[in-house]
Amino acid sequence: MSASPNHSGKATESYDVVVVGAGFAGMYMLHKLRGQGFSVRVYEQGDGVGGTWYWNRYPGARCDVESMQYSYSFSDELQQEWDWSERYAPQPEILKYANHVADRFNLRPDIQFSTRVERAAFNETTNLWSVTLSDGKTVTAKFVVLATGCLSNARMPEIRGLAGFKGKVYHTGHWPHETVDFTGQRVGVIGTGSSGIQSVPVIAEQASHLTVFQRTANFSIPAHNAVLTEEERQAFRAKYPEVRHFARVESRNGIYAEVPDRGALDDGDNERRSKYEARWNHGGLTFMSVYNNLALDKIANDTAADFVREKIAEIVADPETARLLQPNNHPIGTKRICIDTEYFSTFNRPNVTLVDIKSNPIEEITTNAVRIGVKDYEVDALVLATGFDAMTGSVAKIDISGRHGQTLNQKWAEGPRTYLGLMSEGFPNLFVITGPGSPSVLSNMMVSIEQHVDWITDCVTHMRERHLAAMEATKDAEDKWVAHVNEVADSTLYPQANSWYMGANVPGKPRIFMPYIGGVGPYRQICDDVAAKGYEGFVMTGAEQPRKVAAS
Ligand SMILES: Cc1cc2nc3c(=O)[nH]c(=O)nc-3n(C[C@H](O)[C@H](O)[C@H](O)COP(=O)(O)OP(=O)(O)OC[C@H]3O[C@@H](n4cnc5c(N)ncnc54)[C@H](O)[C@@H]3O)c2cc1C
């Protein structure tokens, strides 16, 4: 850090890099940049590290990528020494891991907690960012890295009367730190995405009655979560070099799994069914990797979707409840598939009711009930499992202005535009980790986070070595990348779903397929090639003269 006087005569702190957010992305960004000798300051609005795992403390919260893989790979010592207790670690354990990493790599001295970044403005004369904080201070930095998270801006539903509800209201993405005990209470859960699906079975065990308000039924595969034995951990650790290499370089989604060599229609009915059955019994996200065309061919996809719908009908005793729980408005896998523990069987409990709010939307929330038509569902507490303003929500809450005073919100008004999901034209020296236009939420995020952090570190080191002042995506490269992202998405079934990948869960948000579906391995190769060609598609401005490298 250095200090220089500002216009009011006070000293302004100045850093090489300001990082916004201290989740897994911000923490690793800090560690990596500091290791290269950069001065770095991280600002985090929460009062601890861990991001997602700091905020999402709802009952049943756990990862859906297996923990041995949903973990950092940058330090072999770290991955060899940390003991995951279960196949899918629960939220408290993942948060403990984040804190362990913060301590082990001595990250805390460079993180300022309980501090929001409110504004960031680029000064075209000095090529510095001016970053305004919630404590009123302004600091400057050559680079700003937005590690603000794709699923960090909890979305409150707009339901009439919600503010007047007299009971407790909880959002899964903003859960209190103290234990919430629903014993003896009538609880309503609104929303049946991943957080709803994880929390419903646990809340049902406590509540006197649980009413689940469902707008969209979602596909969910059993986790078959289990305690990991020391032998299992050791066996996995022994093959870490292979697992991590595969996840980074060969996989499409950052997960170590068999690569399917045939399509769903290449097998006969019995063979196909037994493969789905085996995957269902194995559990987890690899269900969709059984065939290579489930995301591409609707008829192939229907075979997997039908299998899951049949499973739901087998599990759920009441035929009408089973029918409502069977997803039928999107191909399987085109919304992030959920991974559950006893979700569907929970609806066989006498204290659980499913209410369809697609055909009969919630009219209002009264002081003590959810009103649908003439019926009031009385509840003592409400759990809003209504998800996030995904991928762009937390970025949009920061007032970011780039060249010519243009704000990022103005530029992204019709949907986010980036080159490689890393930078946006007109906003020099501003990076986004796992931003729109990168594989991001379609992947094991740990793999994508590490890839972006490594790439950004190499990039700013390259600039430092060459005394370059500013770097910016060209409009041409960005336009081509946006077109490519759309073209790849359109060749799949994904855009057929009204998903949060499309921004469809937020009223008024432009419908754009935000993540890059081309696959983690191929995407990494593209980013590496861009760097190897001297950061093709970016303009780098030195102290003396601009240097432009055209995109091919
Ligand atoms: C319940 C849940 C389960 C998940 N499970 C998985 C999984 O199994 N596998 C997987 O790959 N992914 C999973 N994800 C996605 C998860 O978000 C990522 O895996 C990962 O944790 C993201 O890390 P991050 O650091 O990029 O963002 P985050 O963890 O979201 O951290 C961003 C941080 O930035 C802070 N911040 C934002 N704006 C500002 C600001 N203006 N000023 C200061 N601070 C700010 C936030 O407070 C937050 O702490 C899950 C997400 C959720 C919600």
Coordinates of C-alpha atoms and ligand atoms in Angstrom, one line a residue:
M1 CA 0.0 0.0 0.0
S2 CA 1.1 3.6 -0.5
A3 CA -0.5 6.9 0.4
S4 CA -0.9 10.1 -1.6
P5 CA -2.7 13.3 -0.8
N6 CA -6.2 13.7 -2.4
H7 CA -8.0 16.9 -3.3
S8 CA -9.0 17.5 0.3
G9 CA -5.5 17.2 1.4
K10 CA -6.1 13.9 3.2
A11 CA -3.9 10.9 2.3
T12 CA -5.6 8.3 0.0
E13 CA -4.6 4.7 0.4
S14 CA -3.4 3.3 -2.9
Y15 CA -3.1 -0.4 -3.9
D16 CA -2.0 -2.3 -6.9
V17 CA -5.3 -4.2 -6.7
V18 CA -8.6 -3.9 -4.9
V19 CA -10.5 -7.1 -4.7
V20 CA -14.3 -7.0 -3.9
G21 CA -15.5 -10.0 -2.0
A22 CA -13.9 -12.6 0.3
G23 CA -15.5 -15.7 -0.9
F24 CA -13.4 -18.5 -2.4
A25 CA -12.7 -16.3 -5.4
G26 CA -11.5 -13.2 -3.4
M27 CA -9.5 -15.3 -1.0
Y28 CA -7.5 -17.1 -3.6
M29 CA -7.1 -13.9 -5.7
L30 CA -5.5 -12.2 -2.6
H31 CA -3.2 -15.2 -1.9
K32 CA -2.1 -15.4 -5.5
L33 CA -1.5 -11.7 -6.1
R34 CA 0.3 -11.3 -2.8
G35 CA 2.6 -14.1 -3.8
Q36 CA 3.6 -12.1 -6.8
G37 CA 4.4 -9.1 -4.7
F38 CA 1.3 -7.0 -5.5
S39 CA -0.2 -4.8 -2.8
V40 CA -3.8 -6.0 -2.4
R41 CA -6.8 -4.9 -0.4
V42 CA -9.9 -7.0 -0.1
Y43 CA -13.2 -5.5 0.9
E44 CA -16.0 -7.8 2.2
Q45 CA -19.4 -6.7 3.3
G46 CA -19.8 -9.6 5.6
D47 CA -17.9 -9.9 8.8
G48 CA -16.1 -13.1 7.8
V49 CA -14.7 -15.1 4.9
G50 CA -16.5 -17.8 2.8
G51 CA -19.0 -15.8 0.8
T52 CA -21.8 -18.3 -0.2
W53 CA -21.0 -20.4 2.8
Y54 CA -21.0 -17.4 5.1
W55 CA -24.5 -16.3 4.0
N56 CA -26.3 -19.5 3.2
R57 CA -26.7 -21.0 6.6
Y58 CA -30.2 -22.5 6.1
P59 CA -31.0 -26.0 7.4
G60 CA -29.8 -28.6 4.9
A61 CA -27.3 -26.3 3.1
R62 CA -24.5 -28.3 1.6
C63 CA -22.5 -28.5 -1.6
D64 CA -23.8 -30.4 -4.7
V65 CA -20.3 -31.1 -6.1
E66 CA -18.6 -33.7 -4.0
S67 CA -16.3 -32.1 -1.4
M68 CA -13.2 -33.9 -2.4
Q69 CA -13.6 -32.0 -5.7
Y70 CA -15.4 -28.9 -4.4
S71 CA -12.2 -27.6 -2.8
Y72 CA -9.1 -25.7 -3.7
S73 CA -6.4 -27.5 -5.7
F74 CA -3.8 -24.7 -5.7
S75 CA -2.0 -26.1 -2.6
D76 CA -1.3 -29.8 -2.5
E77 CA -0.5 -29.5 1.2
L78 CA -4.0 -28.1 1.8
Q79 CA -5.8 -30.8 -0.2
Q80 CA -3.8 -33.5 1.5
E81 CA -4.3 -32.2 5.0
W82 CA -8.0 -31.3 5.0
D83 CA -10.4 -34.1 6.0
W84 CA -13.9 -33.8 4.5
S85 CA -16.3 -35.7 6.7
E86 CA -19.0 -36.4 4.2
R87 CA -19.3 -36.9 0.5
Y88 CA -21.2 -33.6 0.3
A89 CA -20.0 -31.4 3.2
P90 CA -22.6 -29.4 5.1
Q91 CA -22.4 -25.6 5.1
P92 CA -20.8 -25.3 8.6
E93 CA -17.9 -27.5 7.5
I94 CA -17.4 -25.6 4.2
L95 CA -17.3 -22.4 6.2
K96 CA -14.8 -23.9 8.6
Y97 CA -12.7 -24.8 5.6
A98 CA -12.8 -21.3 4.3
N99 CA -11.7 -20.0 7.7
H100 CA -9.0 -22.6 7.8
V101 CA -7.7 -21.4 4.4
A102 CA -7.8 -17.7 5.6
D103 CA -5.7 -18.6 8.7
R104 CA -3.3 -21.1 7.0
F105 CA -2.4 -18.5 4.3
N106 CA -2.6 -15.5 6.7
L107 CA -5.2 -13.7 4.5
R108 CA -7.1 -11.7 7.2
P109 CA -4.6 -8.8 7.6
D110 CA -5.4 -7.8 4.0
I111 CA -9.1 -8.1 4.2
Q112 CA -11.3 -5.4 5.5
F113 CA -14.6 -6.9 6.7
S114 CA -18.0 -5.3 7.2
T115 CA -17.2 -2.9 4.4
R116 CA -19.1 -2.6 1.1
V117 CA -17.6 -1.3 -2.1
E118 CA -20.3 1.2 -3.1
R119 CA -18.7 2.8 -6.2
A120 CA -15.7 2.5 -8.5
A121 CA -14.8 5.1 -11.0
F122 CA -12.0 5.0 -13.6
N123 CA -9.8 8.0 -14.0
E124 CA -8.7 8.2 -17.7
T125 CA -5.9 10.7 -16.9
T126 CA -4.2 8.6 -14.1
N127 CA -5.4 5.2 -15.3
L128 CA -6.4 4.5 -11.7
W129 CA -9.7 3.3 -10.2
S130 CA -11.1 5.3 -7.4
V131 CA -13.0 3.0 -5.1
T132 CA -15.5 4.3 -2.6
L133 CA -16.4 2.3 0.5
S134 CA -19.3 2.1 2.8
D135 CA -17.2 3.6 5.6
G136 CA -16.9 6.8 3.6
K137 CA -13.3 6.2 2.6
T138 CA -12.0 6.3 -1.0
V139 CA -9.0 4.3 -2.0
T140 CA -7.3 4.1 -5.4
A141 CA -6.0 1.1 -7.2
K142 CA -4.6 0.3 -10.6
F143 CA -6.7 -2.8 -10.9
V144 CA -10.1 -3.8 -9.5
V145 CA -11.2 -7.5 -9.4
L146 CA -14.9 -8.2 -8.8
A147 CA -15.0 -11.4 -6.8
T148 CA -18.6 -10.5 -5.9
G149 CA -20.1 -13.9 -6.5
C150 CA -22.7 -15.2 -9.0
L151 CA -25.2 -16.2 -6.3
S152 CA -24.7 -13.6 -3.7
N153 CA -27.5 -11.1 -4.3
A154 CA -30.5 -12.7 -2.5
R155 CA -33.7 -12.0 -4.4
M156 CA -36.7 -11.0 -2.3
P157 CA -40.0 -11.9 -4.0
E158 CA -42.4 -9.1 -4.7
I159 CA -45.5 -10.3 -2.9
R160 CA -48.1 -7.9 -1.7
G161 CA -48.3 -7.8 2.1
L162 CA -44.9 -9.5 2.8
A163 CA -43.7 -6.5 4.8
G164 CA -46.7 -6.7 7.1
F165 CA -46.3 -10.4 8.0
K166 CA -46.1 -10.6 11.8
G167 CA -44.1 -13.9 12.0
K168 CA -40.4 -14.3 11.2
V169 CA -39.3 -14.1 7.6
Y170 CA -36.0 -15.8 6.5
H171 CA -34.3 -15.7 3.2
T172 CA -32.2 -18.9 2.6
G173 CA -29.4 -16.7 1.1
H174 CA -29.3 -14.4 4.1
W175 CA -29.8 -16.8 7.0
P176 CA -29.2 -15.6 10.6
H177 CA -26.1 -16.7 12.4
E178 CA -27.9 -18.0 15.4
T179 CA -29.7 -21.3 15.3
V180 CA -33.3 -21.1 14.0
D181 CA -35.5 -23.7 15.6
F182 CA -38.9 -24.3 13.9
T183 CA -40.0 -26.9 16.5
G184 CA -43.8 -26.6 17.0
Q185 CA -44.2 -24.0 14.3
R186 CA -46.3 -23.8 11.1
V187 CA -43.7 -23.0 8.5
G188 CA -44.2 -21.9 4.8
V189 CA -41.4 -22.4 2.3
I190 CA -41.7 -20.3 -0.9
G191 CA -39.6 -21.6 -3.7
T192 CA -38.5 -25.1 -4.8
G193 CA -35.1 -24.5 -6.4
S194 CA -31.9 -25.9 -4.9
S195 CA -32.2 -24.1 -1.5
G196 CA -35.8 -25.1 -1.1
I197 CA -35.1 -28.7 -2.1
Q198 CA -32.3 -28.9 0.5
S199 CA -34.1 -27.2 3.3
V200 CA -37.6 -28.7 3.0
P201 CA -36.7 -32.2 4.4
V202 CA -34.9 -30.7 7.4
I203 CA -37.5 -28.1 8.2
A204 CA -40.2 -30.8 7.9
E205 CA -38.6 -32.8 10.7
Q206 CA -39.0 -29.8 13.1
A207 CA -42.1 -28.0 12.0
S208 CA -45.5 -28.9 13.3
H209 CA -46.7 -28.3 9.8
L210 CA -44.8 -27.4 6.6
T211 CA -46.5 -25.9 3.6
V212 CA -44.3 -25.8 0.5
F213 CA -45.4 -23.2 -2.1
Q214 CA -44.2 -24.4 -5.5
R215 CA -44.2 -22.3 -8.7
T216 CA -41.9 -24.6 -10.8
A217 CA -41.2 -28.2 -10.2
N218 CA -37.5 -29.0 -10.5
F219 CA -35.6 -32.1 -11.4
S220 CA -33.7 -33.5 -8.4
I221 CA -31.4 -36.5 -8.1
P222 CA -30.6 -38.2 -4.8
A223 CA -27.3 -37.2 -3.2
H224 CA -26.8 -40.5 -1.4
N225 CA -24.7 -38.5 0.9
A226 CA -22.6 -40.6 3.3
V227 CA -19.8 -40.3 5.8
L228 CA -16.3 -40.5 4.1
T229 CA -14.0 -43.1 5.6
E230 CA -10.3 -42.5 6.0
E231 CA -9.7 -45.2 3.3
E232 CA -12.0 -43.4 0.9
R233 CA -10.3 -40.1 1.5
Q234 CA -6.8 -41.6 1.1
A235 CA -7.8 -43.3 -2.1
F236 CA -9.1 -40.1 -3.5
R237 CA -6.1 -38.1 -2.4
A238 CA -3.8 -40.5 -4.1
K239 CA -5.5 -39.8 -7.5
Y240 CA -5.7 -36.0 -7.0
P241 CA -3.2 -35.3 -9.8
E242 CA -5.4 -37.2 -12.3
V243 CA -8.7 -35.8 -10.9
R244 CA -7.6 -32.2 -10.9
H245 CA -6.0 -32.4 -14.3
F246 CA -9.2 -34.0 -15.8
A247 CA -11.4 -31.3 -14.1
R248 CA -9.3 -28.5 -15.5
V249 CA -8.4 -29.6 -18.9
E250 CA -10.6 -32.4 -20.1
S251 CA -14.0 -31.9 -18.5
R252 CA -16.9 -29.8 -19.6
N253 CA -18.1 -29.0 -16.1
G254 CA -15.1 -29.2 -13.9
I255 CA -16.1 -32.5 -12.5
Y256 CA -14.2 -35.8 -12.6
A257 CA -16.5 -38.3 -14.3
E258 CA -16.5 -40.8 -17.1
V259 CA -16.8 -39.3 -20.6
P260 CA -19.9 -40.7 -22.2
D261 CA -19.1 -42.1 -25.7
R262 CA -22.7 -42.7 -26.9
G263 CA -26.0 -41.0 -27.1
A264 CA -29.2 -42.0 -25.3
L265 CA -30.9 -43.3 -28.4
D266 CA -27.9 -45.6 -29.2
D267 CA -29.1 -47.9 -26.4
G268 CA -32.3 -49.9 -26.3
D269 CA -34.9 -49.3 -23.6
N270 CA -33.6 -51.9 -21.1
E271 CA -30.0 -50.9 -21.4
R272 CA -30.8 -47.2 -21.1
R273 CA -33.0 -47.8 -18.1
S274 CA -30.4 -49.8 -16.3
K275 CA -27.8 -47.1 -17.0
Y276 CA -30.1 -44.4 -15.6
E277 CA -30.9 -46.7 -12.6
A278 CA -27.2 -47.1 -11.9
R279 CA -26.6 -43.3 -12.0
W280 CA -29.7 -42.7 -9.8
N281 CA -28.4 -45.2 -7.3
H282 CA -24.9 -43.6 -7.4
G283 CA -26.5 -40.2 -6.9
G284 CA -25.3 -36.7 -7.7
L285 CA -24.6 -34.4 -10.6
T286 CA -23.0 -37.1 -12.8
F287 CA -26.5 -38.3 -13.7
M288 CA -26.4 -36.1 -16.7
S289 CA -23.1 -37.5 -17.9
V290 CA -24.5 -40.9 -18.7
Y291 CA -25.0 -40.0 -22.4
N292 CA -23.3 -37.4 -24.5
N293 CA -26.4 -35.9 -26.1
L294 CA -28.8 -35.1 -23.2
A295 CA -28.2 -31.4 -23.5
L296 CA -28.5 -31.4 -27.2
D297 CA -31.3 -33.6 -28.4
K298 CA -34.8 -33.2 -27.0
I299 CA -35.8 -36.8 -27.7
A300 CA -32.7 -38.1 -25.9
N301 CA -33.3 -35.7 -23.1
D302 CA -36.9 -36.9 -22.7
T303 CA -35.7 -40.4 -21.9
A304 CA -33.7 -39.1 -18.9
A305 CA -36.5 -36.7 -17.9
D306 CA -39.1 -39.5 -18.1
F307 CA -37.0 -41.7 -15.9
V308 CA -36.8 -39.1 -13.2
R309 CA -40.5 -38.3 -13.5
E310 CA -41.2 -42.0 -13.0
K311 CA -39.0 -42.1 -10.0
I312 CA -41.0 -39.2 -8.5
A313 CA -44.2 -41.1 -9.1
E314 CA -42.8 -44.2 -7.4
I315 CA -41.6 -42.3 -4.3
V316 CA -44.6 -39.9 -3.7
A317 CA -47.6 -41.8 -2.4
D318 CA -50.3 -39.2 -3.3
P319 CA -50.7 -39.2 -7.1
E320 CA -51.8 -35.6 -7.4
T321 CA -48.8 -34.4 -5.3
A322 CA -46.5 -36.6 -7.4
R323 CA -48.0 -35.1 -10.6
L324 CA -47.3 -31.6 -9.3
L325 CA -43.7 -32.5 -8.3
Q326 CA -43.0 -33.8 -11.8
P327 CA -41.2 -31.2 -13.8
N328 CA -42.7 -30.7 -17.2
N329 CA -41.8 -27.2 -18.5
H330 CA -38.1 -27.6 -19.2
P331 CA -35.7 -30.3 -20.5
I332 CA -33.8 -32.0 -17.7
G333 CA -30.5 -30.3 -16.9
T334 CA -31.3 -27.0 -18.6
K335 CA -31.8 -25.6 -15.1
R336 CA -29.1 -26.5 -12.6
I337 CA -30.1 -30.0 -11.5
C338 CA -30.8 -30.2 -7.8
I339 CA -29.2 -32.8 -5.5
D340 CA -31.4 -33.8 -2.6
T341 CA -31.7 -36.0 0.5
E342 CA -35.2 -37.4 0.9
Y343 CA -36.9 -34.4 -0.8
F344 CA -39.6 -36.2 -2.7
S345 CA -40.4 -38.7 0.2
T346 CA -40.8 -35.7 2.5
F347 CA -44.2 -35.1 0.8
N348 CA -45.3 -38.5 2.2
R349 CA -45.2 -37.0 5.7
P350 CA -48.5 -36.1 7.3
N351 CA -47.2 -32.7 8.3
V352 CA -46.2 -31.6 4.8
T353 CA -48.5 -30.0 2.2
L354 CA -47.5 -29.0 -1.4
V355 CA -49.3 -26.0 -2.8
D356 CA -49.2 -25.2 -6.5
I357 CA -48.7 -21.5 -7.0
K358 CA -48.2 -21.7 -10.7
S359 CA -51.9 -22.2 -11.5
N360 CA -53.0 -20.2 -8.4
P361 CA -50.5 -17.5 -7.6
I362 CA -50.1 -16.1 -4.1
E363 CA -52.4 -13.2 -3.9
E364 CA -51.0 -11.6 -0.8
I365 CA -49.4 -12.3 2.5
T366 CA -51.5 -11.3 5.4
T367 CA -50.3 -10.8 8.9
N368 CA -50.4 -14.5 9.6
A369 CA -51.0 -16.4 6.4
V370 CA -50.3 -16.9 2.7
R371 CA -53.5 -16.1 0.8
I372 CA -54.2 -18.0 -2.4
G373 CA -57.7 -17.3 -3.8
V374 CA -60.1 -17.6 -0.9
K375 CA -57.8 -19.9 1.1
D376 CA -55.5 -18.7 3.8
Y377 CA -52.5 -21.0 4.7
E378 CA -51.7 -19.9 8.2
V379 CA -48.0 -19.9 9.1
D380 CA -45.9 -18.8 12.0
A381 CA -42.7 -18.4 9.9
L382 CA -41.9 -17.9 6.3
V383 CA -38.8 -19.2 4.5
L384 CA -38.1 -17.5 1.2
A385 CA -36.1 -19.9 -0.9
T386 CA -36.4 -17.5 -3.9
G387 CA -32.9 -17.6 -5.1
F388 CA -30.7 -14.8 -6.4
D389 CA -30.3 -12.1 -9.0
A390 CA -27.7 -14.4 -10.5
M391 CA -24.4 -13.6 -12.1
T392 CA -24.9 -9.9 -12.5
G393 CA -26.9 -8.9 -9.4
S394 CA -24.0 -8.1 -7.1
V395 CA -22.0 -6.3 -9.8
A396 CA -25.1 -4.2 -10.7
K397 CA -25.3 -3.0 -7.0
I398 CA -21.9 -1.3 -7.3
D399 CA -22.0 2.0 -9.1
I400 CA -19.2 1.3 -11.6
S401 CA -18.2 4.0 -14.2
G402 CA -15.6 3.5 -16.9
R403 CA -14.4 5.5 -19.8
H404 CA -16.4 8.7 -20.7
G405 CA -18.4 8.2 -17.4
Q406 CA -20.4 5.3 -18.9
T407 CA -21.7 3.1 -16.1
L408 CA -21.5 -0.7 -16.3
N409 CA -25.3 -0.8 -15.6
Q410 CA -25.9 1.4 -18.7
K411 CA -23.7 -0.8 -20.8
W412 CA -25.3 -4.0 -19.6
A413 CA -28.9 -2.7 -19.7
E414 CA -29.7 -5.2 -22.5
G415 CA -27.8 -8.0 -20.8
P416 CA -24.1 -8.4 -19.8
R417 CA -21.4 -8.1 -22.5
T418 CA -17.9 -9.3 -21.8
Y419 CA -14.9 -10.6 -23.6
L420 CA -14.2 -14.1 -22.2
G421 CA -16.3 -13.3 -19.2
L422 CA -13.3 -11.5 -17.7
M423 CA -13.5 -7.9 -18.9
S424 CA -16.0 -5.5 -20.5
E425 CA -15.0 -3.0 -23.2
G426 CA -14.9 0.6 -21.8
F427 CA -13.8 -0.6 -18.3
P428 CA -10.0 -0.8 -18.3
N429 CA -8.2 -2.8 -15.6
L430 CA -11.5 -4.2 -14.3
F431 CA -11.8 -7.9 -14.0
V432 CA -14.7 -10.1 -13.1
I433 CA -14.2 -13.6 -11.7
T434 CA -16.6 -16.2 -13.1
G435 CA -18.4 -13.4 -14.9
P436 CA -21.1 -13.8 -17.5
G437 CA -19.6 -15.2 -20.7
S438 CA -17.5 -17.8 -18.8
P439 CA -18.5 -21.3 -17.8
S440 CA -19.0 -20.1 -14.2
V441 CA -22.3 -21.5 -12.7
L442 CA -22.4 -24.3 -15.3
S443 CA -19.3 -25.8 -13.7
N444 CA -17.6 -26.9 -10.4
M445 CA -17.0 -23.3 -9.4
M446 CA -13.8 -24.0 -7.6
V447 CA -12.2 -25.1 -10.9
S448 CA -13.5 -22.0 -12.7
I449 CA -12.5 -19.6 -9.9
E450 CA -8.9 -21.0 -9.8
Q451 CA -8.6 -20.7 -13.6
H452 CA -9.7 -17.1 -13.6
V453 CA -7.5 -16.1 -10.7
D454 CA -4.5 -17.7 -12.3
W455 CA -5.2 -16.0 -15.6
I456 CA -5.8 -12.6 -14.1
T457 CA -2.6 -12.9 -12.0
D458 CA -0.5 -13.9 -15.1
C459 CA -2.1 -11.0 -17.0
V460 CA -1.4 -8.3 -14.4
T461 CA 2.2 -9.7 -14.0
H462 CA 2.6 -9.4 -17.7
M463 CA 1.6 -5.8 -17.6
R464 CA 3.8 -5.0 -14.7
E465 CA 6.8 -6.5 -16.5
R466 CA 6.2 -4.3 -19.5
H467 CA 5.2 -1.2 -17.6
L468 CA 1.8 -1.2 -19.2
A469 CA -0.7 1.2 -17.7
A470 CA -4.1 0.0 -18.8
M471 CA -5.7 -3.0 -20.5
E472 CA -9.1 -3.2 -22.1
A473 CA -11.1 -5.6 -24.2
T474 CA -11.7 -4.3 -27.7
K475 CA -15.2 -3.9 -28.9
D476 CA -14.6 -6.2 -31.8
A477 CA -13.3 -9.0 -29.6
E478 CA -16.2 -8.6 -27.2
D479 CA -18.8 -8.6 -29.9
K480 CA -17.4 -11.8 -31.4
W481 CA -17.2 -13.4 -28.0
V482 CA -20.8 -12.5 -27.1
A483 CA -21.9 -13.9 -30.5
H484 CA -20.0 -17.1 -29.9
V485 CA -21.5 -17.5 -26.4
N486 CA -25.0 -17.1 -27.8
E487 CA -24.3 -19.4 -30.8
V488 CA -23.0 -22.2 -28.5
A489 CA -26.0 -21.8 -26.2
D490 CA -28.4 -21.8 -29.1
S491 CA -27.0 -25.2 -30.3
T492 CA -28.2 -26.7 -27.0
L493 CA -31.5 -27.2 -25.2
Y494 CA -30.5 -24.7 -22.4
P495 CA -32.3 -21.6 -23.7
Q496 CA -35.5 -23.6 -23.7
A497 CA -35.8 -23.2 -19.9
N498 CA -36.9 -20.1 -18.1
S499 CA -33.9 -20.4 -15.8
W500 CA -31.8 -18.1 -13.7
Y501 CA -29.1 -18.8 -16.2
M502 CA -31.3 -16.7 -18.5
G503 CA -32.2 -14.1 -15.9
A504 CA -35.8 -15.4 -16.1
N505 CA -36.3 -15.4 -12.3
V506 CA -36.0 -11.6 -12.0
P507 CA -38.9 -9.6 -13.4
G508 CA -37.6 -7.1 -16.0
K509 CA -34.2 -8.7 -16.3
P510 CA -33.1 -9.1 -20.0
R511 CA -33.4 -12.7 -21.2
I512 CA -29.8 -13.6 -22.2
F513 CA -28.1 -16.9 -21.6
M514 CA -25.3 -15.7 -19.4
P515 CA -22.8 -18.5 -18.8
Y516 CA -20.6 -19.9 -21.5
I517 CA -21.6 -23.5 -22.3
G518 CA -18.6 -24.4 -24.5
G519 CA -17.1 -26.4 -21.6
V520 CA -14.5 -25.8 -18.9
G521 CA -11.6 -27.5 -20.8
P522 CA -12.1 -25.8 -24.2
Y523 CA -12.7 -22.5 -22.5
R524 CA -9.4 -22.7 -20.6
Q525 CA -7.7 -23.5 -23.9
I526 CA -9.2 -20.4 -25.5
C527 CA -8.1 -18.2 -22.5
D528 CA -4.6 -19.6 -22.6
D529 CA -4.3 -19.1 -26.3
V530 CA -5.4 -15.5 -26.0
A531 CA -2.7 -14.9 -23.4
A532 CA -0.1 -16.8 -25.5
K533 CA -0.8 -14.5 -28.4
G534 CA 0.0 -11.5 -26.2
Y535 CA -3.5 -11.0 -25.0
E536 CA -5.2 -11.0 -28.3
G537 CA -8.4 -9.0 -28.4
F538 CA -7.3 -6.6 -25.7
V539 CA -5.7 -3.2 -26.0
M540 CA -2.8 -2.6 -23.7
T541 CA -1.7 0.9 -23.2
G542 CA 1.9 1.6 -22.1
A543 CA 3.2 4.8 -20.7
E544 CA 4.6 5.7 -24.1
Q545 CA 2.3 4.3 -26.8
P546 CA -0.8 2.2 -27.2
R547 CA -0.4 -1.3 -28.5
K548 CA -3.3 -3.0 -30.1
V549 CA -3.5 -6.8 -30.7
A550 CA -6.4 -7.6 -32.9
A551 CA -8.7 -10.6 -32.2
S552 CA -8.6 -13.3 -34.9
Ligands
LIG1 C1 -26.5 -22.8 -1.4 C2 -25.4 -22.8 -2.5 C3 -24.8 -24.0 -2.7 C4 -23.8 -24.0 -3.7 N1 -23.1 -25.2 -4.0 C5 -22.2 -25.3 -4.9 C6 -21.5 -26.5 -5.3 O1 -21.8 -27.5 -4.7 N2 -20.6 -26.5 -6.3 C7 -20.3 -25.3 -6.9 O2 -19.5 -25.4 -7.8 N3 -20.9 -24.2 -6.6 C8 -21.9 -24.1 -5.7 N4 -22.5 -22.9 -5.4 C9 -22.0 -21.7 -6.1 C10 -21.1 -20.9 -5.1 O3 -21.6 -19.6 -5.1 C11 -19.6 -21.0 -5.6 O4 -19.2 -22.3 -5.6 C12 -18.6 -20.2 -4.8 O5 -18.8 -20.3 -3.4 C13 -18.6 -18.8 -5.2 O6 -17.5 -18.1 -4.6 P1 -17.2 -16.6 -5.0 O7 -16.1 -16.2 -4.1 O8 -17.1 -16.4 -6.4 O9 -18.6 -15.8 -4.6 P2 -19.3 -15.7 -3.2 O10 -19.0 -16.9 -2.4 O11 -20.7 -15.4 -3.5 O12 -18.6 -14.5 -2.4 C14 -18.8 -13.2 -2.9 C15 -18.6 -12.3 -1.7 O13 -18.6 -11.0 -2.2 C16 -19.2 -10.1 -1.3 N5 -19.6 -8.9 -1.9 C17 -20.5 -8.8 -3.0 N6 -20.6 -7.5 -3.3 C18 -19.9 -6.8 -2.5 C19 -19.6 -5.4 -2.3 N7 -20.1 -4.5 -3.2 N8 -18.7 -5.0 -1.4 C20 -18.1 -5.9 -0.5 N9 -18.4 -7.3 -0.6 C21 -19.2 -7.7 -1.6 C22 -20.3 -11.0 -0.7 O14 -20.7 -10.6 0.6 C23 -19.7 -12.4 -0.7 O15 -19.2 -12.7 0.6 C24 -23.5 -22.9 -4.4 C25 -24.2 -21.7 -4.2 C26 -25.2 -21.7 -3.2 C27 -25.9 -20.4 -3.0

